[in-house]
Amino acid sequence: MKIKYELLTNDDRARYGKLHTNHGTFETPMFMPVGTLANVKTLTPEELKAINSAVILSNTYHLWLRPGEDVVAKAGGLHKFMNYDGPILTDSGGFQVFSLAKKNDITEEGVYFKSHIDGKKLFLTPEKSMEIQNKLDSDIAMSFDECIPYPATYEYTKASMERTLRWAKRGKEAFNNENQSLFGIVQGGAYPDLRKLSALETVKMDFDGYSIGGTSVGEGKDVMYQMIDDAIKYLPEDKPRYLMGVGEPFDILEGVERGIDMFDCVLPTRLARHGNAFTRHGKINLKNAKYKEDFTSLDDCDCYTCQNYTKAYIRHLLVAKESLGGRLLSIHNIRFLIKLTEEIREAIKANRFLEYKKEFFKVYGGEEDD
Amino acid sequence: MKIKYELLTNDDRARYGKLHTNHGTFETPMFMPVGTLANVKTLTPEELKAINSAVILSNTYHLWLRPGEDVVAKAGGLHKFMNYDGPILTDSGGFQVFSLAKKNDITEEGVYFKSHIDGKKLFLTPEKSMEIQNKLDSDIAMSFDECIPYPATYEYTKASMERTLRWAKRGKEAFNNENQSLFGIVQGGAYPDLRKLSALETVKMDFDGYSIGGTSVGEGKDVMYQMIDDAIKYLPEDKPRYLMGVGEPFDILEGVERGIDMFDCVLPTRLARHGNAFTRHGKINLKNAKYKEDFTSLDDCDCYTCQNYTKAYIRHLLVAKESLGGRLLSIHNIRFLIKLTEEIREAIKANRFLEYKKEFFKVYGGEEDD
């Protein structure tokens, strides 16, 4: 079965809805934690469920290299392999591949690049990306697209966007897994007419959902919001919209305001590994000496970490390089973004999203000490 | 309140009993996981309870350096600091200190040595070890002793053992925490008459329990068993006996056979970090290529890891350096030793300990592939 998006309430452009998947029904807007290598770093599926996590994201490129899609397929697919019975979204591999490829390694057929593990030369095409994702058997697969950096010339952006459309078509034709959904990706850089063209042509192909790609690649915040505005108005109301690689609270709120339903980002786990935590009052770095004897909880929060441990203890674990420290912070940081989306959904339902957004930043917008 | 040991059944020299502590009553023989820096590496207290863990061990030397015993005391003691409401045993710091000190840094007053973190010169005495442990507020503190390497001359062993007796006396006098118990440590190296003398003199001081120290320091297995035999016969029946630093299944079984009640070792978590697992059929290394497509569980075991994951998945995590791999193996490896002691207790109660020991090794004694 394909996923199905159900729009329940609008608050101006912000949307509250439900995403029906083969692995449960979940509310949107939602934040999706990243489990690159078939695990959300340091955490178990039970811990993700305890913080009300729904869809998680896994990376096709990384799983292609290790353990290999055939191993995952033999295990019975990604859900069985990693023992996670919630929905999983896989990216196309494109984002990683383009960060490893040189410009003239990009051909009409696909992309040549070198493995980040052993430098081995590899070739990824739309068909191959679909084949790997079909074998991984995630709930949602992503089209193979070229993610260009910012800034880029109009000429290059146009040519790349048009190739991405051809790749999307090839991928859709090669796609072969009736239990899996496929999302199209809108490109077009910072050029409104290219975003429009990309959106219209991608929608014509009738995907199960749409992503706005090519954001968070070096452009400023205002440019990113403009990119969303330029694309989203051409996307159908009855399909989910996904903003890739976005996890800062401010960006999530700006995205929701513009009609985005799904977000993903490595930020909460990456911050955790470096000792940083989201709090209601902004980000803090727990390694800071001022927390040495701070026996209060990290944040006013319902997560396992905040309910059971003090800043002083987490700081001790981080300073002593004990991995439990990063694990406890990962739980909290992911919970923080998921709680944010829970509050966003309540605000949309109550038709007070913009008010909520203002209230959130009145508290959150303070100084950051990291 | 001091701990109390209750001997319930003997099977020849093997003992089944109960240890009553301020943090619950637990059966012996028991295996105690090591939580060096106020956490059993990668695991939460809840995970330890789920595998039926009882006493855990924490290291005085490490906590003295980071976060410092005063921080722990301000948190309300080690239990509150790390959010663990089961019993905790702290070592004296001696073992680590002697591995960092040179021979002429050992004086009658105490030991000079350099911090393993920043090379700073430090001085540890029996009184200081007690002061730190009193502040940490563990359930069981250990006497400050000199742990000598093997082999050592009779002359040095005798002088060291006598100094350890004087240090035990000084420590006991300085000890100042009525909710904490203090164990004495029998030294004497591989010399039966020195072991006897050390045991008799230590017992005269009337500690709450006794440890046999100076084992697992390079001597052969037979020498270690002889050291236990030479000391244990002089220890009182109504106090617990603790063999420090021992965690190989064979050694645990040999220790129990000789009347030991408590064991501790970093082995299960250290093995886990290197990808090794205990199994009923001996140790295996999960990084071995033969497990790449092995979709069976690690072992016939009731732990979370074995109930939920395959060897192929754990291998993938280890190969990809995802710390969840070591976490899953730590859960299993600790559970393995705790399950072993559960079976040992049942065997003693049924008066068939030696039979059980033989059965265990008939299966376990196979080839090891690491």
mmCIF file of C-alpha atoms in Angstrom, chain B residues 145-347:
data_model
loop_
_atom_site.group_PDB
_atom_site.id
_atom_site.type_symbol
_atom_site.label_atom_id
_atom_site.label_comp_id
_atom_site.label_asym_id
_atom_site.label_seq_id
_atom_site.Cartn_x
_atom_site.Cartn_y
_atom_site.Cartn_z
ATOM 1 C CA ASP B 145 45.894 -1.681 49.796
ATOM 2 C CA GLU B 146 48.994 -2.204 47.731
ATOM 3 C CA CYS B 147 48.280 -4.475 44.812
ATOM 4 C CA ILE B 148 51.640 -5.961 43.798
ATOM 5 C CA PRO B 149 52.397 -7.566 40.437
ATOM 6 C CA TYR B 150 53.219 -11.237 39.934
ATOM 7 C CA PRO B 151 55.871 -12.485 40.409
ATOM 8 C CA ALA B 152 57.252 -10.608 43.445
ATOM 9 C CA THR B 153 59.955 -11.634 45.907
ATOM 10 C CA TYR B 154 59.023 -13.030 49.304
ATOM 11 C CA GLU B 155 60.746 -10.095 50.951
ATOM 12 C CA TYR B 156 58.862 -7.441 48.999
ATOM 13 C CA THR B 157 55.551 -9.295 49.260
ATOM 14 C CA LYS B 158 55.920 -9.559 53.042
ATOM 15 C CA ALA B 159 56.853 -5.903 53.544
ATOM 16 C CA SER B 160 54.042 -4.795 51.264
ATOM 17 C CA MET B 161 51.471 -7.047 52.937
ATOM 18 C CA GLU B 162 52.463 -5.712 56.360
ATOM 19 C CA ARG B 163 52.154 -2.142 55.136
ATOM 20 C CA THR B 164 48.741 -2.999 53.687
ATOM 21 C CA LEU B 165 47.735 -4.188 57.182
ATOM 22 C CA ARG B 166 48.883 -0.879 58.686
ATOM 23 C CA TRP B 167 47.028 1.005 55.935
ATOM 24 C CA ALA B 168 43.881 -1.065 56.604
ATOM 25 C CA LYS B 169 44.054 -0.079 60.266
ATOM 26 C CA ARG B 170 44.605 3.599 59.462
ATOM 27 C CA GLY B 171 41.759 3.533 56.934
ATOM 28 C CA LYS B 172 39.387 1.888 59.361
ATOM 29 C CA GLU B 173 40.190 4.509 61.979
ATOM 30 C CA ALA B 174 39.684 7.370 59.522
ATOM 31 C CA PHE B 175 36.487 5.859 58.090
ATOM 32 C CA ASN B 176 33.516 8.042 58.875
ATOM 33 C CA ASN B 177 30.186 7.099 57.303
ATOM 34 C CA GLU B 178 27.773 4.994 59.332
ATOM 35 C CA ASN B 179 25.655 4.113 56.294
ATOM 36 C CA GLN B 180 28.625 2.660 54.487
ATOM 37 C CA SER B 181 30.315 -0.711 54.969
ATOM 38 C CA LEU B 182 34.052 -1.275 54.742
ATOM 39 C CA PHE B 183 35.753 -4.395 53.367
ATOM 40 C CA GLY B 184 39.263 -5.518 54.249
ATOM 41 C CA ILE B 185 41.584 -6.917 51.587
ATOM 42 C CA VAL B 186 43.781 -9.967 52.011
ATOM 43 C CA GLN B 187 47.165 -9.701 50.281
ATOM 44 C CA GLY B 188 50.278 -11.884 50.510
ATOM 45 C CA GLY B 189 50.964 -12.704 46.874
ATOM 46 C CA ALA B 190 51.602 -16.336 46.041
ATOM 47 C CA TYR B 191 53.061 -17.187 49.470
ATOM 48 C CA PRO B 192 50.710 -19.343 51.565
ATOM 49 C CA ASP B 193 52.135 -18.241 54.931
ATOM 50 C CA LEU B 194 51.801 -14.561 53.992
ATOM 51 C CA ARG B 195 48.228 -15.098 52.762
ATOM 52 C CA LYS B 196 47.445 -16.784 56.081
ATOM 53 C CA LEU B 197 48.999 -14.031 58.138
ATOM 54 C CA SER B 198 47.291 -11.330 56.076
ATOM 55 C CA ALA B 199 43.907 -13.050 56.384
ATOM 56 C CA LEU B 200 44.172 -13.578 60.132
ATOM 57 C CA GLU B 201 45.334 -10.024 60.856
ATOM 58 C CA THR B 202 42.744 -8.471 58.522
ATOM 59 C CA VAL B 203 39.925 -10.500 60.070
ATOM 60 C CA LYS B 204 41.076 -9.377 63.531
ATOM 61 C CA MET B 205 40.222 -5.812 62.507
ATOM 62 C CA ASP B 206 36.615 -6.930 61.986
ATOM 63 C CA PHE B 207 35.599 -5.618 58.583
ATOM 64 C CA ASP B 208 32.093 -5.913 57.071
ATOM 65 C CA GLY B 209 33.398 -8.195 54.352
ATOM 66 C CA TYR B 210 36.658 -9.456 52.902
ATOM 67 C CA SER B 211 38.256 -9.337 49.542
ATOM 68 C CA ILE B 212 41.029 -11.499 48.189
ATOM 69 C CA GLY B 213 43.297 -9.054 46.440
ATOM 70 C CA GLY B 214 46.369 -9.328 44.262
ATOM 71 C CA THR B 215 44.869 -11.827 41.831
ATOM 72 C CA SER B 216 44.550 -11.397 38.072
ATOM 73 C CA VAL B 217 47.869 -9.549 38.031
ATOM 74 C CA GLY B 218 49.772 -11.843 35.698
ATOM 75 C CA GLU B 219 49.872 -15.082 37.679
ATOM 76 C CA GLY B 220 48.648 -18.310 36.070
ATOM 77 C CA LYS B 221 45.219 -19.759 36.749
ATOM 78 C CA ASP B 222 46.538 -22.434 39.118
ATOM 79 C CA VAL B 223 48.441 -19.834 41.124
ATOM 80 C CA MET B 224 45.284 -17.724 41.407
ATOM 81 C CA TYR B 225 43.211 -20.650 42.641
ATOM 82 C CA GLN B 226 45.951 -21.464 45.151
ATOM 83 C CA MET B 227 45.944 -17.839 46.375
ATOM 84 C CA ILE B 228 42.201 -18.144 47.011
ATOM 85 C CA ASP B 229 42.613 -21.489 48.788
ATOM 86 C CA ASP B 230 45.397 -20.094 50.974
ATOM 87 C CA ALA B 231 43.319 -17.117 52.112
ATOM 88 C CA ILE B 232 39.693 -18.128 52.162
ATOM 89 C CA LYS B 233 39.953 -20.767 54.844
ATOM 90 C CA TYR B 234 40.770 -18.049 57.391
ATOM 91 C CA LEU B 235 37.791 -15.862 56.518
ATOM 92 C CA PRO B 236 34.656 -15.944 58.700
ATOM 93 C CA GLU B 237 31.549 -17.730 57.392
ATOM 94 C CA ASP B 238 29.223 -14.850 58.265
ATOM 95 C CA LYS B 239 30.875 -12.216 56.083
ATOM 96 C CA PRO B 240 30.839 -11.906 52.275
ATOM 97 C CA ARG B 241 33.971 -12.828 50.297
ATOM 98 C CA TYR B 242 34.844 -10.873 47.210
ATOM 99 C CA LEU B 243 37.307 -11.809 44.456
ATOM 100 C CA MET B 244 38.390 -8.600 42.750
ATOM 101 C CA GLY B 245 38.729 -8.150 39.007
ATOM 102 C CA VAL B 246 37.547 -11.613 37.993
ATOM 103 C CA GLY B 247 35.006 -12.079 35.223
ATOM 104 C CA GLU B 248 35.950 -15.026 33.007
ATOM 105 C CA PRO B 249 33.253 -17.702 33.379
ATOM 106 C CA PHE B 250 35.865 -20.326 34.231
ATOM 107 C CA ASP B 251 37.341 -18.169 36.987
ATOM 108 C CA ILE B 252 33.930 -17.325 38.405
ATOM 109 C CA LEU B 253 33.094 -21.012 38.628
ATOM 110 C CA GLU B 254 36.449 -21.844 40.220
ATOM 111 C CA GLY B 255 35.967 -18.975 42.666
ATOM 112 C CA VAL B 256 32.466 -20.071 43.637
ATOM 113 C CA GLU B 257 33.737 -23.607 44.144
ATOM 114 C CA ARG B 258 36.186 -22.194 46.710
ATOM 115 C CA GLY B 259 33.592 -20.124 48.583
ATOM 116 C CA ILE B 260 33.633 -16.709 46.843
ATOM 117 C CA ASP B 261 30.392 -14.695 46.921
ATOM 118 C CA MET B 262 31.137 -11.598 44.835
ATOM 119 C CA PHE B 263 32.980 -10.946 41.581
ATOM 120 C CA ASP B 264 33.559 -7.853 39.452
ATOM 121 C CA CYS B 265 35.232 -7.258 36.124
ATOM 122 C CA VAL B 266 35.324 -4.804 33.207
ATOM 123 C CA LEU B 267 35.478 -7.815 30.875
ATOM 124 C CA PRO B 268 31.857 -7.858 29.607
ATOM 125 C CA THR B 269 31.859 -4.170 28.630
ATOM 126 C CA ARG B 270 35.444 -4.228 27.347
ATOM 127 C CA LEU B 271 34.742 -7.291 25.202
ATOM 128 C CA ALA B 272 31.637 -5.528 23.884
ATOM 129 C CA ARG B 273 33.601 -2.475 22.786
ATOM 130 C CA HIS B 274 35.840 -4.740 20.738
ATOM 131 C CA GLY B 275 32.965 -6.621 19.173
ATOM 132 C CA ASN B 276 33.245 -9.759 21.281
ATOM 133 C CA ALA B 277 30.391 -11.616 22.891
ATOM 134 C CA PHE B 278 30.045 -14.374 25.423
ATOM 135 C CA THR B 279 27.856 -17.199 24.192
ATOM 136 C CA ARG B 280 26.885 -20.561 25.642
ATOM 137 C CA HIS B 281 29.400 -22.053 23.215
ATOM 138 C CA GLY B 282 32.284 -19.751 24.066
ATOM 139 C CA LYS B 283 33.307 -16.272 23.016
ATOM 140 C CA ILE B 284 32.772 -15.093 19.466
ATOM 141 C CA ASN B 285 33.866 -11.973 17.593
ATOM 142 C CA LEU B 286 30.908 -10.455 15.808
ATOM 143 C CA LYS B 287 33.129 -8.575 13.371
ATOM 144 C CA ASN B 288 33.982 -11.898 11.760
ATOM 145 C CA ALA B 289 32.765 -11.933 8.130
ATOM 146 C CA LYS B 290 30.917 -15.176 8.709
ATOM 147 C CA TYR B 291 28.214 -13.297 10.610
ATOM 148 C CA LYS B 292 27.486 -10.879 7.761
ATOM 149 C CA GLU B 293 24.299 -12.708 6.759
ATOM 150 C CA ASP B 294 23.651 -14.547 10.003
ATOM 151 C CA PHE B 295 20.107 -13.535 10.855
ATOM 152 C CA THR B 296 19.944 -15.609 14.036
ATOM 153 C CA SER B 297 20.240 -14.185 17.536
ATOM 154 C CA LEU B 298 23.567 -13.974 19.294
ATOM 155 C CA ASP B 299 22.834 -16.632 21.870
ATOM 156 C CA ASP B 300 20.098 -18.647 23.502
ATOM 157 C CA CYS B 301 19.496 -15.826 25.971
ATOM 158 C CA ASP B 302 16.661 -13.790 27.475
ATOM 159 C CA CYS B 303 18.340 -10.367 27.180
ATOM 160 C CA TYR B 304 16.989 -7.431 25.159
ATOM 161 C CA THR B 305 19.734 -7.820 22.564
ATOM 162 C CA CYS B 306 19.152 -11.518 21.913
ATOM 163 C CA GLN B 307 15.377 -11.094 21.927
ATOM 164 C CA ASN B 308 15.419 -8.288 19.352
ATOM 165 C CA TYR B 309 18.478 -8.313 17.120
ATOM 166 C CA THR B 310 20.428 -10.585 14.811
ATOM 167 C CA LYS B 311 24.145 -11.209 14.601
ATOM 168 C CA ALA B 312 24.101 -9.634 11.123
ATOM 169 C CA TYR B 313 22.638 -6.384 12.469
ATOM 170 C CA ILE B 314 25.010 -6.162 15.434
ATOM 171 C CA ARG B 315 27.934 -6.940 13.114
ATOM 172 C CA HIS B 316 26.794 -4.149 10.787
ATOM 173 C CA LEU B 317 26.710 -1.660 13.682
ATOM 174 C CA LEU B 318 30.170 -2.726 14.859
ATOM 175 C CA VAL B 319 31.726 -2.582 11.383
ATOM 176 C CA ALA B 320 30.151 0.836 10.771
ATOM 177 C CA LYS B 321 31.440 1.983 14.215
ATOM 178 C CA GLU B 322 27.940 2.792 15.471
ATOM 179 C CA SER B 323 28.049 2.832 19.274
ATOM 180 C CA LEU B 324 24.673 1.112 19.533
ATOM 181 C CA GLY B 325 26.584 -2.064 18.602
ATOM 182 C CA GLY B 326 28.757 -1.933 21.712
ATOM 183 C CA ARG B 327 25.717 -1.018 23.776
ATOM 184 C CA LEU B 328 23.776 -4.069 22.580
ATOM 185 C CA LEU B 329 26.774 -6.321 23.222
ATOM 186 C CA SER B 330 27.301 -4.822 26.690
ATOM 187 C CA ILE B 331 23.733 -5.680 27.617
ATOM 188 C CA HIS B 332 24.214 -9.256 26.467
ATOM 189 C CA ASN B 333 27.686 -9.791 27.943
ATOM 190 C CA ILE B 334 26.686 -8.522 31.379
ATOM 191 C CA ARG B 335 23.471 -10.520 31.245
ATOM 192 C CA PHE B 336 25.523 -13.568 30.341
ATOM 193 C CA LEU B 337 27.592 -13.370 33.529
ATOM 194 C CA ILE B 338 24.589 -12.507 35.673
ATOM 195 C CA LYS B 339 22.651 -15.436 34.205
ATOM 196 C CA LEU B 340 25.670 -17.606 34.941
ATOM 197 C CA THR B 341 25.517 -16.619 38.615
ATOM 198 C CA GLU B 342 21.741 -17.228 38.642
ATOM 199 C CA GLU B 343 22.335 -20.756 37.398
ATOM 200 C CA ILE B 344 25.176 -21.195 39.864
ATOM 201 C CA ARG B 345 22.862 -20.242 42.737
ATOM 202 C CA GLU B 346 20.219 -22.714 41.586
ATOM 203 C CA ALA B 347 22.868 -25.421 41.347
#
